[in-house]
Amino acid sequence: MADPSLPEEKSPEGNSIDSASSTHRQPGTIVSRRRLRVCHECDLLLALPSINPGEKADCPRCGHTLVRRHTNPAERSLALAIATLITLALSVAFPFISFDISGIGNRIELTETASTLIGQHQPLVALCVLLTVIVLPAIYLLSLSWLCLGLLSRHPLPRSRQIARTLRHVTPWMMADVFVIGTLVSLIKIMGMAHVELGLSFWSFCVYALLLLLTTQSVDSDWLWFSLEKEAQAPAGARVGFAASEQGLAGCHTCGLVNRLPESGKGRCRRCGEPLHPYRTGNQVTLALLAASVVMYLPANLYPIMITTSLGDTTPATIIGGVLLFIQNGDFPIAMIIFIASVLVPVSKMLALLWLCYVVRQQQRPLSRQKRIRLYRITEFIGRWSMVDVFVVAILVALIRNGSIMSIEPGAGALAFTTVVVLTMLAAMMFDPRSIWQGAEPPAHADLSSTGSRHPSKESSHV
Ligand SMILES: [Zn+2]
Ligand SMILES: [Zn+2]
């Protein structure tokens, strides 16, 4: 295991892997076969420069961040993970929100947002809420603490390799920050008609959501994998500055190591054991998932997402119906949030991905590659925010139920809409951004930027 206190760019032999001056190397220069990386977004094979804490290495062609270095990464991640776990424990231990209408009210804890949905015959939506808000973040934080404790004691704890592999898969599905927005929307919805009190858990949850974001950003997976498993040399003959797929190579999306792809196109990473990503030029899986999400988007909008019963009067509300209700009540900002999260984001995401798949297949260039990759990044980033409406339903159903003057139940649209969010997220994950760069010329040269980020070396060179 590498000494976590040492600069990470030192190889186990103590040699600097690739110096900053290497970015000015002439094409054709032999480079070390250590510390080669494949850009996951444009498929360019690159040699990492030396990166100091506080610096990052961006791909010189597409701008994708390959490595972000932190000071004392193990101590930093461990401290953040423990603090986040404490706030999570506080978030589930105390009352979350309470409300009161003319002496009749209810007080809920965080876990009831999921458990009430089970009682209302929506176990899948409940599972989704429970996983994204509590369970997956808890698994992530415990796994990270386990890894950091092992690295700090200089002896990785048992099963560290398997645990490190789970981090990348869990990260996109943690949605505590989206849940905070969902809670705020729910509160604004009921504040006009009831007296609302925020419990200790609500405030701890807000801190938990913020700390969870900071924790995920603190993880330097390049350093983590080097410390856990060191780093084998890249395959012989790897040519930096050219597309990896053209050389039969693939960069591992989990640990970053460059591997040779077997003839079958399917293989596993030599260092972490994760399946390697073969080039998905047609993006057929993305298209299939998009088709499924388009089909599910119809019931998501046609069926009510929640049903409100007030003094014997039952009012089912679809997503659009909910938006119109907020507008009628003069709550324009909330109407806007729900409209953006539940209508604009999923629809524009589906259209953007369909368009990207189409232009990639047709080899058309209506936009520059830089603009297309930016569009892809936006679709990937915004997808999870559509869960706001699902969380609003979960919170309102838990809070306003049985025996109150008013009660709210989830509608059939809730499950359909949750499925749309999950399917569109999977579609964006399965889209292969490398297909955007198919046939692109290698970049001319890279310069070090003065903003603390460094471009890896990608001059044409043969190893
Ligand atoms: Zn790139
Ligand atoms: Zn790997």
CSV table of C-alpha atoms and ligand atoms in Angstrom, one decimal:
chain,number,residue,atom,x,y,z
A,1,MET,CA,0.0,0.0,0.0
A,2,ALA,CA,1.3,3.5,-0.7
A,3,ASP,CA,1.9,5.8,2.1
A,4,PRO,CA,-1.1,8.1,2.2
A,5,SER,CA,1.0,10.9,3.5
A,6,LEU,CA,3.3,10.8,0.5
A,7,PRO,CA,2.6,12.8,-2.7
A,8,GLU,CA,0.4,10.4,-4.7
A,9,GLU,CA,2.2,10.8,-8.0
A,10,LYS,CA,5.3,9.0,-6.7
A,11,SER,CA,5.4,5.5,-8.0
A,12,PRO,CA,6.2,2.7,-5.4
A,13,GLU,CA,9.8,3.0,-6.6
A,14,GLY,CA,9.8,6.7,-5.7
A,15,ASN,CA,10.1,7.9,-9.3
A,16,SER,CA,8.0,10.8,-10.4
A,17,ILE,CA,5.5,9.4,-12.8
A,18,ASP,CA,5.3,12.3,-15.2
A,19,SER,CA,6.5,15.8,-14.6
A,20,ALA,CA,4.7,19.0,-15.4
A,21,SER,CA,7.4,19.7,-18.0
A,22,SER,CA,6.3,16.6,-19.9
A,23,THR,CA,3.4,18.6,-21.4
A,24,HIS,CA,6.0,20.3,-23.6
A,25,ARG,CA,7.5,17.1,-24.7
A,26,GLN,CA,8.0,16.7,-28.4
A,27,PRO,CA,5.7,14.2,-30.2
A,28,GLY,CA,7.2,10.7,-30.4
A,29,THR,CA,9.0,10.9,-27.0
A,30,ILE,CA,8.8,7.7,-25.0
A,31,VAL,CA,6.7,8.2,-21.9
A,32,SER,CA,6.3,6.0,-18.9
A,33,ARG,CA,3.7,3.3,-19.2
A,34,ARG,CA,2.6,4.1,-15.7
A,35,ARG,CA,-0.1,6.6,-15.0
A,36,LEU,CA,-1.7,6.4,-18.4
A,37,ARG,CA,-5.4,7.2,-18.5
A,38,VAL,CA,-8.2,7.1,-21.0
A,39,CYS,CA,-10.6,10.0,-20.9
A,40,HIS,CA,-14.1,8.4,-20.3
A,41,GLU,CA,-15.8,11.0,-22.3
A,42,CYS,CA,-13.7,11.4,-25.5
A,43,ASP,CA,-11.6,8.2,-25.4
A,44,LEU,CA,-8.2,10.0,-25.7
A,45,LEU,CA,-5.3,8.1,-24.2
A,46,LEU,CA,-3.3,10.5,-21.9
A,47,ALA,CA,-0.3,10.5,-19.6
A,48,LEU,CA,-1.2,12.1,-16.2
A,49,PRO,CA,1.1,14.9,-15.1
A,50,SER,CA,2.3,15.3,-11.6
A,51,ILE,CA,-0.7,16.8,-9.7
A,52,ASN,CA,-0.3,18.6,-6.4
A,53,PRO,CA,-3.1,18.8,-3.7
A,54,GLY,CA,-5.7,21.4,-4.7
A,55,GLU,CA,-5.0,20.7,-8.4
A,56,LYS,CA,-6.9,18.7,-11.0
A,57,ALA,CA,-6.1,17.2,-14.3
A,58,ASP,CA,-8.6,18.0,-17.1
A,59,CYS,CA,-8.7,16.3,-20.5
A,60,PRO,CA,-7.2,18.8,-23.0
A,61,ARG,CA,-9.7,17.8,-25.7
A,62,CYS,CA,-13.1,17.6,-24.0
A,63,GLY,CA,-12.4,19.2,-20.6
A,64,HIS,CA,-13.5,16.1,-18.6
A,65,THR,CA,-11.9,16.0,-15.1
A,66,LEU,CA,-9.7,12.9,-14.9
A,67,VAL,CA,-8.2,13.4,-11.4
A,68,ARG,CA,-8.8,15.9,-8.6
A,69,ARG,CA,-6.2,15.8,-5.9
A,70,HIS,CA,-6.9,16.8,-2.2
A,71,THR,CA,-4.7,17.4,0.8
A,72,ASN,CA,-4.7,14.5,3.3
A,73,PRO,CA,-7.5,12.7,1.3
A,74,ALA,CA,-7.9,9.8,3.8
A,75,GLU,CA,-8.2,12.0,6.9
A,76,ARG,CA,-10.5,14.4,5.0
A,77,SER,CA,-12.9,11.8,3.6
A,78,LEU,CA,-13.0,9.9,6.9
A,79,ALA,CA,-13.8,13.1,9.0
A,80,LEU,CA,-16.5,14.1,6.5
A,81,ALA,CA,-18.0,10.6,6.3
A,82,ILE,CA,-18.2,10.2,10.1
A,83,ALA,CA,-19.7,13.7,10.5
A,84,THR,CA,-22.3,12.9,7.8
A,85,LEU,CA,-23.1,9.6,9.5
A,86,ILE,CA,-23.7,11.4,12.7
A,87,THR,CA,-26.1,13.9,11.1
A,88,LEU,CA,-27.9,11.0,9.3
A,89,ALA,CA,-28.4,9.3,12.7
A,90,LEU,CA,-29.8,12.5,14.1
A,91,SER,CA,-32.0,12.9,11.1
A,92,VAL,CA,-33.7,9.6,11.7
A,93,ALA,CA,-33.8,9.8,15.5
A,94,PHE,CA,-36.0,12.8,16.1
A,95,PRO,CA,-39.2,14.3,14.7
A,96,PHE,CA,-38.8,15.6,11.2
A,97,ILE,CA,-41.9,17.8,10.7
A,98,SER,CA,-45.1,18.4,12.5
A,99,PHE,CA,-48.2,20.2,11.5
A,100,ASP,CA,-51.5,21.3,13.1
A,101,ILE,CA,-54.9,22.3,11.7
A,102,SER,CA,-57.3,23.5,14.3
A,103,GLY,CA,-55.9,21.2,17.0
A,104,ILE,CA,-55.7,18.1,14.7
A,105,GLY,CA,-52.3,17.4,13.5
A,106,ASN,CA,-49.5,14.9,12.9
A,107,ARG,CA,-45.8,14.6,13.6
A,108,ILE,CA,-43.6,12.4,11.4
A,109,GLU,CA,-40.1,11.0,11.5
A,110,LEU,CA,-37.9,10.8,8.4
A,111,THR,CA,-38.4,7.1,7.8
A,112,GLU,CA,-42.2,7.5,7.8
A,113,THR,CA,-41.9,9.2,4.4
A,114,ALA,CA,-41.1,5.7,3.1
A,115,SER,CA,-43.0,3.5,5.5
A,116,THR,CA,-46.4,5.3,5.0
A,117,LEU,CA,-46.1,4.7,1.2
A,118,ILE,CA,-45.9,0.9,1.9
A,119,GLY,CA,-49.1,1.2,3.8
A,120,GLN,CA,-50.6,3.1,0.8
A,121,HIS,CA,-49.7,0.2,-1.5
A,122,GLN,CA,-46.8,1.9,-3.1
A,123,PRO,CA,-43.9,-0.3,-2.0
A,124,LEU,CA,-41.7,0.4,-5.0
A,125,VAL,CA,-41.9,4.2,-4.6
A,126,ALA,CA,-41.2,3.6,-0.9
A,127,LEU,CA,-38.2,1.5,-1.7
A,128,CYS,CA,-36.9,4.2,-4.0
A,129,VAL,CA,-37.3,6.9,-1.4
A,130,LEU,CA,-35.7,4.8,1.3
A,131,LEU,CA,-32.7,3.8,-0.9
A,132,THR,CA,-31.9,7.2,-2.3
A,133,VAL,CA,-32.3,9.2,0.9
A,134,ILE,CA,-31.1,6.9,3.7
A,135,VAL,CA,-29.9,3.4,2.7
A,136,LEU,CA,-27.5,4.0,-0.2
A,137,PRO,CA,-25.9,7.1,1.5
A,138,ALA,CA,-25.4,5.0,4.7
A,139,ILE,CA,-23.8,2.2,2.7
A,140,TYR,CA,-21.6,4.7,0.9
A,141,LEU,CA,-20.5,6.5,4.1
A,142,LEU,CA,-19.7,3.2,6.0
A,143,SER,CA,-17.8,1.9,3.0
A,144,LEU,CA,-15.8,5.0,2.7
A,145,SER,CA,-15.0,5.1,6.4
A,146,TRP,CA,-13.9,1.4,6.2
A,147,LEU,CA,-11.5,2.2,3.3
A,148,CYS,CA,-10.1,5.3,4.9
A,149,LEU,CA,-9.5,3.6,8.3
A,150,GLY,CA,-7.6,0.8,6.5
A,151,LEU,CA,-5.5,3.3,4.5
A,152,LEU,CA,-4.7,5.4,7.6
A,153,SER,CA,-3.6,2.3,9.5
A,154,ARG,CA,-1.5,1.4,6.4
A,155,HIS,CA,-3.1,-2.0,6.1
A,156,PRO,CA,-6.3,-2.1,4.0
A,157,LEU,CA,-9.1,-3.8,5.9
A,158,PRO,CA,-10.6,-7.0,4.5
A,159,ARG,CA,-12.7,-6.7,1.3
A,160,SER,CA,-11.4,-3.2,0.7
A,161,ARG,CA,-11.1,-3.9,-3.1
A,162,GLN,CA,-14.8,-5.0,-3.4
A,163,ILE,CA,-16.0,-2.2,-1.2
A,164,ALA,CA,-14.1,0.5,-3.2
A,165,ARG,CA,-15.8,-0.8,-6.3
A,166,THR,CA,-19.3,-0.1,-4.9
A,167,LEU,CA,-18.6,3.6,-4.3
A,168,ARG,CA,-18.8,4.6,-8.0
A,169,HIS,CA,-22.1,2.7,-8.5
A,170,VAL,CA,-23.8,4.1,-5.5
A,171,THR,CA,-22.9,7.8,-5.9
A,172,PRO,CA,-25.4,8.8,-8.6
A,173,TRP,CA,-28.3,7.4,-6.7
A,174,MET,CA,-27.8,9.3,-3.5
A,175,MET,CA,-30.4,12.1,-3.5
A,176,ALA,CA,-30.5,13.8,0.0
A,177,ASP,CA,-30.1,17.2,-1.6
A,178,VAL,CA,-33.1,16.6,-3.9
A,179,PHE,CA,-35.1,15.5,-0.8
A,180,VAL,CA,-34.3,18.8,0.9
A,181,ILE,CA,-35.9,20.7,-2.1
A,182,GLY,CA,-38.8,18.3,-2.0
A,183,THR,CA,-39.3,19.0,1.7
A,184,LEU,CA,-39.2,22.8,1.2
A,185,VAL,CA,-41.8,22.5,-1.6
A,186,SER,CA,-44.1,20.3,0.6
A,187,LEU,CA,-43.7,22.8,3.5
A,188,ILE,CA,-44.7,25.7,1.3
A,189,LYS,CA,-47.7,23.7,0.1
A,190,ILE,CA,-49.1,23.1,3.6
A,191,MET,CA,-47.9,26.3,5.3
A,192,GLY,CA,-50.9,28.3,4.1
A,193,MET,CA,-53.4,25.9,5.7
A,194,ALA,CA,-51.7,24.6,8.8
A,195,HIS,CA,-49.3,25.5,11.5
A,196,VAL,CA,-46.0,23.8,10.7
A,197,GLU,CA,-43.1,23.0,13.0
A,198,LEU,CA,-39.7,21.9,11.9
A,199,GLY,CA,-38.2,19.2,14.1
A,200,LEU,CA,-34.5,18.7,15.1
A,201,SER,CA,-34.3,16.0,12.4
A,202,PHE,CA,-35.2,18.5,9.7
A,203,TRP,CA,-32.2,20.7,10.5
A,204,SER,CA,-29.9,17.8,10.9
A,205,PHE,CA,-31.1,16.5,7.5
A,206,CYS,CA,-30.2,19.8,5.8
A,207,VAL,CA,-26.7,19.6,7.3
A,208,TYR,CA,-26.5,15.9,6.3
A,209,ALA,CA,-27.4,16.7,2.7
A,210,LEU,CA,-24.7,19.3,2.5
A,211,LEU,CA,-22.1,17.1,4.2
A,212,LEU,CA,-22.9,14.2,1.9
A,213,LEU,CA,-22.2,16.4,-1.1
A,214,LEU,CA,-18.9,17.5,0.4
A,215,THR,CA,-18.0,13.9,1.2
A,216,THR,CA,-18.6,12.6,-2.4
A,217,GLN,CA,-16.5,15.5,-3.6
A,218,SER,CA,-13.7,14.7,-1.2
A,219,VAL,CA,-13.1,11.3,-2.6
A,220,ASP,CA,-10.0,11.0,-4.9
A,221,SER,CA,-10.5,7.6,-6.5
A,222,ASP,CA,-7.2,7.8,-8.4
A,223,TRP,CA,-5.3,8.1,-5.1
A,224,LEU,CA,-7.6,5.6,-3.4
A,225,TRP,CA,-7.0,2.8,-5.9
A,226,PHE,CA,-3.2,3.6,-6.1
A,227,SER,CA,-3.1,3.3,-2.3
A,228,LEU,CA,-5.1,0.1,-2.2
A,229,GLU,CA,-3.7,-1.9,-5.2
A,230,LYS,CA,-0.8,0.2,-6.5
A,231,GLU,CA,-0.7,0.4,-10.3
A,232,ALA,CA,0.3,-1.9,-13.1
A,233,GLN,CA,1.8,-0.6,-16.2
A,234,ALA,CA,-0.4,0.2,-19.2
A,235,PRO,CA,-0.3,-2.4,-22.0
A,236,ALA,CA,2.8,-2.3,-24.2
A,237,GLY,CA,2.5,-0.3,-27.4
A,238,ALA,CA,-0.1,2.2,-26.0
A,239,ARG,CA,0.2,5.4,-28.0
A,240,VAL,CA,-0.6,8.5,-26.0
A,241,GLY,CA,-2.6,11.1,-27.9
A,242,PHE,CA,-4.7,8.7,-29.9
A,243,ALA,CA,-8.1,7.1,-29.2
A,244,ALA,CA,-7.8,4.1,-26.9
A,245,SER,CA,-10.5,2.1,-28.7
A,246,GLU,CA,-8.5,2.3,-31.9
A,247,GLN,CA,-5.7,0.6,-30.1
A,248,GLY,CA,-7.9,-2.1,-28.5
A,249,LEU,CA,-7.5,-0.4,-25.1
A,250,ALA,CA,-10.1,0.6,-22.5
A,251,GLY,CA,-9.8,2.7,-19.4
A,252,CYS,CA,-11.5,1.3,-16.3
A,253,HIS,CA,-14.4,3.5,-15.2
A,254,THR,CA,-13.9,2.5,-11.6
A,255,CYS,CA,-10.1,2.7,-10.9
A,256,GLY,CA,-8.8,4.3,-14.1
A,257,LEU,CA,-6.3,1.7,-15.1
A,258,VAL,CA,-5.7,1.2,-18.8
A,259,ASN,CA,-6.4,-2.4,-20.0
A,260,ARG,CA,-6.3,-4.2,-23.2
A,261,LEU,CA,-9.7,-5.3,-24.4
A,262,PRO,CA,-10.0,-8.9,-25.3
A,263,GLU,CA,-11.1,-9.8,-28.9
A,264,SER,CA,-14.6,-10.5,-27.6
A,265,GLY,CA,-14.8,-6.9,-26.5
A,266,LYS,CA,-15.7,-8.1,-23.0
A,267,GLY,CA,-13.2,-8.2,-20.2
A,268,ARG,CA,-12.5,-7.2,-16.6
A,269,CYS,CA,-10.0,-4.6,-15.2
A,270,ARG,CA,-6.7,-6.1,-14.1
A,271,ARG,CA,-6.7,-4.0,-10.9
A,272,CYS,CA,-10.2,-3.7,-9.6
A,273,GLY,CA,-12.0,-6.5,-11.4
A,274,GLU,CA,-14.9,-4.4,-12.8
A,275,PRO,CA,-16.2,-5.1,-16.3
A,276,LEU,CA,-14.6,-2.9,-18.9
A,277,HIS,CA,-16.9,-0.8,-21.0
A,278,PRO,CA,-16.8,-1.8,-24.6
A,279,TYR,CA,-17.4,0.9,-27.1
A,280,ARG,CA,-21.2,1.4,-27.5
A,281,THR,CA,-21.3,3.2,-30.9
A,282,GLY,CA,-25.0,2.6,-31.5
A,283,ASN,CA,-26.2,3.4,-28.0
A,284,GLN,CA,-29.0,0.8,-28.5
A,285,VAL,CA,-29.4,0.3,-24.7
A,286,THR,CA,-29.9,4.1,-24.2
A,287,LEU,CA,-32.5,4.1,-27.0
A,288,ALA,CA,-34.4,1.1,-25.5
A,289,LEU,CA,-34.4,2.8,-22.1
A,290,LEU,CA,-35.6,6.0,-23.6
A,291,ALA,CA,-38.4,4.2,-25.4
A,292,ALA,CA,-39.5,2.7,-22.1
A,293,SER,CA,-39.4,6.0,-20.4
A,294,VAL,CA,-41.4,7.7,-23.1
A,295,VAL,CA,-44.0,4.9,-22.7
A,296,MET,CA,-44.1,5.4,-18.9
A,297,TYR,CA,-44.3,9.2,-19.2
A,298,LEU,CA,-47.8,8.9,-20.5
A,299,PRO,CA,-49.4,7.2,-17.4
A,300,ALA,CA,-47.1,9.4,-15.2
A,301,ASN,CA,-49.0,12.4,-16.6
A,302,LEU,CA,-52.4,10.9,-17.2
A,303,TYR,CA,-52.9,9.3,-13.8
A,304,PRO,CA,-53.0,11.4,-10.6
A,305,ILE,CA,-49.7,11.6,-8.8
A,306,MET,CA,-51.6,12.3,-5.5
A,307,ILE,CA,-55.2,12.3,-4.3
A,308,THR,CA,-56.3,14.8,-1.8
A,309,THR,CA,-59.4,14.2,0.4
A,310,SER,CA,-60.7,17.2,2.3
A,311,LEU,CA,-64.0,17.2,4.2
A,312,GLY,CA,-65.2,14.2,2.1
A,313,ASP,CA,-64.3,15.9,-1.1
A,314,THR,CA,-61.8,13.9,-3.2
A,315,THR,CA,-59.5,15.7,-5.6
A,316,PRO,CA,-57.1,13.7,-7.8
A,317,ALA,CA,-54.1,15.8,-9.1
A,318,THR,CA,-51.9,15.0,-12.0
A,319,ILE,CA,-48.5,16.6,-12.3
A,320,ILE,CA,-49.7,19.4,-14.6
A,321,GLY,CA,-52.9,19.7,-12.4
A,322,GLY,CA,-50.6,20.3,-9.4
A,323,VAL,CA,-48.6,23.0,-11.2
A,324,LEU,CA,-51.9,24.7,-12.2
A,325,LEU,CA,-53.1,24.6,-8.6
A,326,PHE,CA,-50.0,26.3,-7.4
A,327,ILE,CA,-50.4,29.0,-10.0
A,328,GLN,CA,-54.1,29.5,-9.0
A,329,ASN,CA,-52.9,29.9,-5.4
A,330,GLY,CA,-50.3,32.4,-6.4
A,331,ASP,CA,-47.4,30.2,-5.5
A,332,PHE,CA,-45.5,30.9,-8.8
A,333,PRO,CA,-42.0,30.0,-7.6
A,334,ILE,CA,-43.2,26.5,-6.4
A,335,ALA,CA,-45.2,26.1,-9.6
A,336,MET,CA,-42.0,26.8,-11.5
A,337,ILE,CA,-40.0,24.3,-9.4
A,338,ILE,CA,-42.5,21.5,-10.0
A,339,PHE,CA,-42.9,22.4,-13.6
A,340,ILE,CA,-39.1,22.4,-14.2
A,341,ALA,CA,-38.4,19.2,-12.2
A,342,SER,CA,-41.4,17.2,-13.4
A,343,VAL,CA,-42.1,18.3,-16.9
A,344,LEU,CA,-39.2,20.4,-18.4
A,345,VAL,CA,-36.3,18.3,-17.0
A,346,PRO,CA,-37.6,14.8,-18.0
A,347,VAL,CA,-38.9,15.9,-21.4
A,348,SER,CA,-35.8,17.9,-22.4
A,349,LYS,CA,-33.6,15.1,-21.1
A,350,MET,CA,-35.4,12.5,-23.2
A,351,LEU,CA,-35.3,14.8,-26.3
A,352,ALA,CA,-31.7,15.7,-25.8
A,353,LEU,CA,-30.6,12.1,-25.4
A,354,LEU,CA,-32.7,11.0,-28.4
A,355,TRP,CA,-31.1,13.8,-30.5
A,356,LEU,CA,-27.6,12.9,-29.4
A,357,CYS,CA,-28.2,9.2,-30.3
A,358,TYR,CA,-29.6,10.3,-33.7
A,359,VAL,CA,-26.7,12.6,-34.6
A,360,VAL,CA,-24.1,10.1,-33.5
A,361,ARG,CA,-25.7,7.4,-35.6
A,362,GLN,CA,-26.1,9.6,-38.6
A,363,GLN,CA,-22.6,11.0,-38.2
A,364,GLN,CA,-24.2,14.5,-38.4
A,365,ARG,CA,-22.5,17.6,-37.0
A,366,PRO,CA,-25.2,20.1,-36.3
A,367,LEU,CA,-23.4,21.3,-33.2
A,368,SER,CA,-19.7,21.2,-32.4
A,369,ARG,CA,-18.4,18.2,-30.4
A,370,GLN,CA,-17.7,20.5,-27.4
A,371,LYS,CA,-21.4,21.7,-27.4
A,372,ARG,CA,-22.7,18.1,-27.8
A,373,ILE,CA,-20.6,16.9,-24.9
A,374,ARG,CA,-21.8,19.8,-22.8
A,375,LEU,CA,-25.4,18.9,-23.6
A,376,TYR,CA,-24.7,15.3,-22.6
A,377,ARG,CA,-23.2,16.5,-19.2
A,378,ILE,CA,-26.2,18.7,-18.6
A,379,THR,CA,-28.7,15.8,-19.2
A,380,GLU,CA,-26.7,13.6,-16.9
A,381,PHE,CA,-26.5,16.2,-14.2
A,382,ILE,CA,-30.2,17.3,-14.1
A,383,GLY,CA,-31.8,13.9,-14.3
A,384,ARG,CA,-31.9,13.2,-10.6
A,385,TRP,CA,-33.6,16.5,-9.8
A,386,SER,CA,-36.9,15.2,-11.3
A,387,MET,CA,-37.2,13.1,-8.1
A,388,VAL,CA,-38.4,16.3,-6.3
A,389,ASP,CA,-42.1,15.6,-7.1
A,390,VAL,CA,-41.8,12.0,-5.9
A,391,PHE,CA,-40.3,13.2,-2.6
A,392,VAL,CA,-43.1,15.9,-2.3
A,393,VAL,CA,-45.7,13.1,-2.6
A,394,ALA,CA,-43.8,10.9,0.0
A,395,ILE,CA,-43.6,13.7,2.5
A,396,LEU,CA,-47.2,14.9,2.1
A,397,VAL,CA,-48.6,11.4,2.2
A,398,ALA,CA,-46.8,10.7,5.5
A,399,LEU,CA,-47.7,14.0,7.0
A,400,ILE,CA,-51.4,14.4,6.0
A,401,ARG,CA,-53.2,11.1,6.6
A,402,ASN,CA,-55.9,9.2,8.4
A,403,GLY,CA,-58.1,11.1,10.8
A,404,SER,CA,-57.0,14.6,9.9
A,405,ILE,CA,-59.4,17.0,8.4
A,406,MET,CA,-57.6,16.4,5.2
A,407,SER,CA,-55.7,13.3,3.9
A,408,ILE,CA,-53.4,12.8,0.9
A,409,GLU,CA,-52.8,9.5,-0.8
A,410,PRO,CA,-50.3,8.6,-3.6
A,411,GLY,CA,-51.8,8.1,-7.0
A,412,ALA,CA,-50.9,5.6,-9.7
A,413,GLY,CA,-48.9,8.4,-11.5
A,414,ALA,CA,-46.4,8.4,-8.6
A,415,LEU,CA,-45.0,4.9,-9.5
A,416,ALA,CA,-45.0,5.7,-13.2
A,417,PHE,CA,-43.2,8.9,-12.7
A,418,THR,CA,-40.6,7.3,-10.4
A,419,THR,CA,-40.0,4.7,-13.1
A,420,VAL,CA,-39.5,7.5,-15.7
A,421,VAL,CA,-36.9,9.2,-13.5
A,422,VAL,CA,-35.0,5.9,-12.9
A,423,LEU,CA,-35.2,4.9,-16.6
A,424,THR,CA,-34.0,8.3,-17.9
A,425,MET,CA,-31.1,8.3,-15.4
A,426,LEU,CA,-30.1,4.8,-16.6
A,427,ALA,CA,-30.5,5.9,-20.2
A,428,ALA,CA,-28.0,8.8,-19.6
A,429,MET,CA,-25.6,6.5,-17.8
A,430,MET,CA,-25.7,4.0,-20.7
A,431,PHE,CA,-25.1,6.6,-23.3
A,432,ASP,CA,-21.5,6.4,-24.5
A,433,PRO,CA,-20.1,9.9,-24.7
A,434,ARG,CA,-17.1,8.5,-26.6
A,435,SER,CA,-19.4,8.1,-29.6
A,436,ILE,CA,-19.6,11.9,-29.9
A,437,TRP,CA,-15.8,12.0,-30.5
A,438,GLN,CA,-15.8,9.2,-33.1
A,439,GLY,CA,-13.4,10.2,-35.9
A,440,ALA,CA,-12.3,13.4,-34.1
A,441,GLU,CA,-8.7,14.6,-34.8
A,442,PRO,CA,-6.3,14.3,-31.8
A,443,PRO,CA,-5.7,17.7,-30.2
A,444,ALA,CA,-2.6,19.7,-31.3
A,445,HIS,CA,-1.1,20.3,-27.9
A,446,ALA,CA,-1.8,20.9,-24.2
A,447,ASP,CA,-0.8,23.7,-22.0
A,448,LEU,CA,-0.9,24.0,-18.2
A,449,SER,CA,-3.6,26.3,-17.2
A,450,SER,CA,-3.0,28.9,-14.5
A,451,THR,CA,-6.1,28.1,-12.5
A,452,GLY,CA,-4.7,25.2,-10.6
A,453,SER,CA,-5.9,22.6,-13.1
A,454,ARG,CA,-3.4,20.6,-15.2
A,455,HIS,CA,-3.9,19.1,-18.6
A,456,PRO,CA,-2.5,15.6,-18.9
A,457,SER,CA,0.1,15.0,-21.6
A,458,LYS,CA,-1.3,13.7,-24.9
A,459,GLU,CA,1.4,14.4,-27.5
A,460,SER,CA,1.7,11.6,-30.0
A,461,SER,CA,4.1,9.2,-28.6
A,462,HIS,CA,4.8,5.5,-28.7
A,463,VAL,CA,5.5,3.5,-25.6
B,1,ZN,ZN,-11.6,13.9,-23.0
B,2,ZN,ZN,-10.3,-1.0,-12.6
